[in-house]
Short mmCIF file of C-alpha atoms in Angstrom, two decimals:
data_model
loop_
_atom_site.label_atom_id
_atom_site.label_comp_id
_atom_site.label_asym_id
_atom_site.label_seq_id
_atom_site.Cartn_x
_atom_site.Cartn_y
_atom_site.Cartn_z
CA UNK A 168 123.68 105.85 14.79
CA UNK A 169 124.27 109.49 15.95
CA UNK A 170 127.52 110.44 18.00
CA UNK A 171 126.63 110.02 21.66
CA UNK A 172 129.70 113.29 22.35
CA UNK A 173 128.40 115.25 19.67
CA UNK A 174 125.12 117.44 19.07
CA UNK A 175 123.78 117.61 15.91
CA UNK A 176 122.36 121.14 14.78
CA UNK A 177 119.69 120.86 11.67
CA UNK A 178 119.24 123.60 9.49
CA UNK A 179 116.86 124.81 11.28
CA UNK A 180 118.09 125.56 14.11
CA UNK A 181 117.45 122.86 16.52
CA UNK A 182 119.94 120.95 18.44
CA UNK A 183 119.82 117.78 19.00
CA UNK A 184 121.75 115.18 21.50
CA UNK A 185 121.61 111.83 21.29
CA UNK A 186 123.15 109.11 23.16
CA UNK A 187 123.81 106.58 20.74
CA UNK A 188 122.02 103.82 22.29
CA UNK A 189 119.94 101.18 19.52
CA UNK A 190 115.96 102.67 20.00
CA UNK A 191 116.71 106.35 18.83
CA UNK A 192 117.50 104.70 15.33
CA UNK A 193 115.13 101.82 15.86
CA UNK A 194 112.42 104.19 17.13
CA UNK A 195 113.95 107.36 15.73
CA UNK A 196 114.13 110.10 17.77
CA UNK A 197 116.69 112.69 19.81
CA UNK A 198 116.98 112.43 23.18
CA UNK A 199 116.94 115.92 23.69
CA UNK A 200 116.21 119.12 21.13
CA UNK A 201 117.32 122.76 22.04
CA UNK A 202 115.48 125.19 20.27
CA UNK A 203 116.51 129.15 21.05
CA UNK A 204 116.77 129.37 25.10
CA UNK A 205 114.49 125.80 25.78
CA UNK A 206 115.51 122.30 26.29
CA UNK A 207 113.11 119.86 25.57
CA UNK A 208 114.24 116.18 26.92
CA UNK A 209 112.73 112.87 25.73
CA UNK A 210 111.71 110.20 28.26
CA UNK A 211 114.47 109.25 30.20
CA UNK A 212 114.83 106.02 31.64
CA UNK A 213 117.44 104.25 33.55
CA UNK A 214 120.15 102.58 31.27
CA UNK A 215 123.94 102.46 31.17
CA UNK A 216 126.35 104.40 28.27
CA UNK A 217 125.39 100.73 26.40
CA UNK A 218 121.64 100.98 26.51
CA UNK A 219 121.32 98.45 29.58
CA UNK A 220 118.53 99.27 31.78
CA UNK A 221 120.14 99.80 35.67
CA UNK A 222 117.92 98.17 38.11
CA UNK A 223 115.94 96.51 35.67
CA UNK A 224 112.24 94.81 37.68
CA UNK A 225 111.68 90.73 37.78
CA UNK A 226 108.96 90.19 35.83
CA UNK A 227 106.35 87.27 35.69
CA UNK A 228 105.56 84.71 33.17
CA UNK A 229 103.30 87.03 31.38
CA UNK A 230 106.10 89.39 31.17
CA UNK A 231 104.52 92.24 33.68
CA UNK A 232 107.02 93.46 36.51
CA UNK A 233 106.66 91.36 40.14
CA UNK A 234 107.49 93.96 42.44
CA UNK A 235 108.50 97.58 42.18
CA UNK A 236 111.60 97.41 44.60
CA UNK A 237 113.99 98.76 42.34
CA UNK A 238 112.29 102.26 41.50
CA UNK A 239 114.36 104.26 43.64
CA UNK A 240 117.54 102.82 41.76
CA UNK A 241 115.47 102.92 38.58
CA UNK A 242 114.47 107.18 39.80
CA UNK A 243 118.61 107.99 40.32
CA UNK A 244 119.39 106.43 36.94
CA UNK A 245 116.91 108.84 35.29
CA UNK A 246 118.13 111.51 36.68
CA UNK A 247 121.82 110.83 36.22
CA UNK A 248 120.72 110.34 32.31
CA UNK A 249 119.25 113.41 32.33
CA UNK A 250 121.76 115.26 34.21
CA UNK A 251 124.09 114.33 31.17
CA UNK A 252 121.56 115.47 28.43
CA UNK A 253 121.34 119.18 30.02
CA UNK A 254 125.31 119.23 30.69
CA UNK A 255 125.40 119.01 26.56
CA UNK A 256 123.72 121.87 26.49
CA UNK A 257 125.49 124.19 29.12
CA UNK A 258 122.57 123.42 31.66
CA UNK A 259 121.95 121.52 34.78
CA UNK A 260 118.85 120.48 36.60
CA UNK A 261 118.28 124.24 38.17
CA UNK A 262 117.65 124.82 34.51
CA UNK A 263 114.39 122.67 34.62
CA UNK A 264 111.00 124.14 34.79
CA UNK A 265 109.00 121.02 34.45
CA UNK A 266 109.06 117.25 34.76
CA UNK A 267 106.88 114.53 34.07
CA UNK A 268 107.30 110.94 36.27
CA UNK A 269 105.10 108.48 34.06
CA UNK A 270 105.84 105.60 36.55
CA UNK A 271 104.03 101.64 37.11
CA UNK A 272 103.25 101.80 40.53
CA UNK A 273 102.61 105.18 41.76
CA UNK A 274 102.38 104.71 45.38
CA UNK A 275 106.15 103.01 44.79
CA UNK A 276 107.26 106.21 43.04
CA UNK A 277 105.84 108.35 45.36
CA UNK A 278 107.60 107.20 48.36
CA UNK A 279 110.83 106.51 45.85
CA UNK A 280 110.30 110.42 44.44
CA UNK A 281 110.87 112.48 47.36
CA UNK A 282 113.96 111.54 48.87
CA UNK A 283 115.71 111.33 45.16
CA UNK A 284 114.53 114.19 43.49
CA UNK A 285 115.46 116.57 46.66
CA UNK A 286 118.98 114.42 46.13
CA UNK A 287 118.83 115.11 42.09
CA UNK A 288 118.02 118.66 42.76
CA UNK A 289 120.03 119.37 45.69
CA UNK A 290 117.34 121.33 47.63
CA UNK A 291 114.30 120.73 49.55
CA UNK A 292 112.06 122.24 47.23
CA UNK A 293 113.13 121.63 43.58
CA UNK A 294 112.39 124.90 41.60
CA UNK A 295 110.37 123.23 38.60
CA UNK A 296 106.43 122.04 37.95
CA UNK A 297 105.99 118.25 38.76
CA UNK A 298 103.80 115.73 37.63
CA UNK A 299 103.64 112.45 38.75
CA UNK A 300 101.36 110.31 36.02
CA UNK A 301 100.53 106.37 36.56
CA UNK A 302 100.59 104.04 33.05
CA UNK A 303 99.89 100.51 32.51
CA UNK A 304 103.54 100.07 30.60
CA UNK A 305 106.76 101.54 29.34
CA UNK A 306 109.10 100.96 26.81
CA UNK A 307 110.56 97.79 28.12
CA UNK A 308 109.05 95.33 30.56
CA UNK A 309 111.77 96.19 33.44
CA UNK A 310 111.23 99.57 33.00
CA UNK A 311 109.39 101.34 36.17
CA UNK A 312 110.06 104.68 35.64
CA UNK A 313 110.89 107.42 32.88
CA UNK A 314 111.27 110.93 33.37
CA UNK A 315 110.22 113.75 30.41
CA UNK A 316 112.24 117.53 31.05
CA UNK A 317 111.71 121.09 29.97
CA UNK A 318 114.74 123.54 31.08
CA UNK A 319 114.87 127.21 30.40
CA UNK A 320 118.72 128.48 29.95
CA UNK A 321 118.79 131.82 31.18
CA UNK A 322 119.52 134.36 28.43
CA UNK A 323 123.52 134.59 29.50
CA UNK A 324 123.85 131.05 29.08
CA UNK A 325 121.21 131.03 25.63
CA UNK A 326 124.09 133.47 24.00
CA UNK A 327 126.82 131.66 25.27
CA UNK A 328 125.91 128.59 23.59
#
């Protein structure tokens, strides 16, 4: 399992953060890869430094979430995680360009999204692209939410880095 403190730069040139939690080894992928000034960030989803899932939805027999009550708690999460990801790379949410909410229950998100991303973002009108996409399922069965980045470090902080 990769360092969760540590990046890990390949030969060629990418950077790549993980946050040691069991699926990017099971699964095996980075949770984010900087490549010259962009920041590409994996689907983030709400879970602890232990790979818990915060907030996780009660699901039914069949396995399939029973109400979406805990998206907004789920939303925060996300961005927290993701908030984390950019810091390893010198950058912050005003970094981002574009998101992608792949969420259950859209209606849910959408009345979850507003409040918290102006929160995440700090503003009224978040500076990036935003798409809100509905699914049928996620990676786990709690799971309601996760949240896919692109971030642009501005050519001061590119060469700093």
């Amino acid at each position: 399992m990769q360092s969760n403190e540590v990046n890990a730069v390949a030969a060629n040139g990418k950077e790549a953060a993980y946050f040691g939690v069991p699926w990017e080894d099971a699964y095996g992928y980075a949770q984010a890869i900087r490549v010259g000034d962009t920041i590409h960030v994996s689907g983030q989803l709400s879970h602890d430094e232990k790979g818990h899932l915060i907030a996780p939805a009660s699901l039914n027999e069949t396995g399939k979430p029973t109400e979406f009550s805990m998206m907004e708690q789920q939303m925060r999460a996300t961005y927290a995680n993701a908030v984390k990801l950019l810091a390893r790379f010198g950058a912050t949410l005003d970094n981002v360009v574009e998101e992608t909410l792949y969420v259950l229950d859209v209606d849910a998100a959408f009345s979850a999204a507003g409040k918290v991303r102006k929160d995440a973002y700090g503003t009224a009108r978040p500076q990036c692209a935003s798409n809100l996409i509905g699914v049928t399922r996620l990676a786990f069965p709690e799971q309601l939410i996760e949240i896919a980045f692109k971030a642009v470090l501005s050519g001061a902080e590119a060469k700093r880095l």
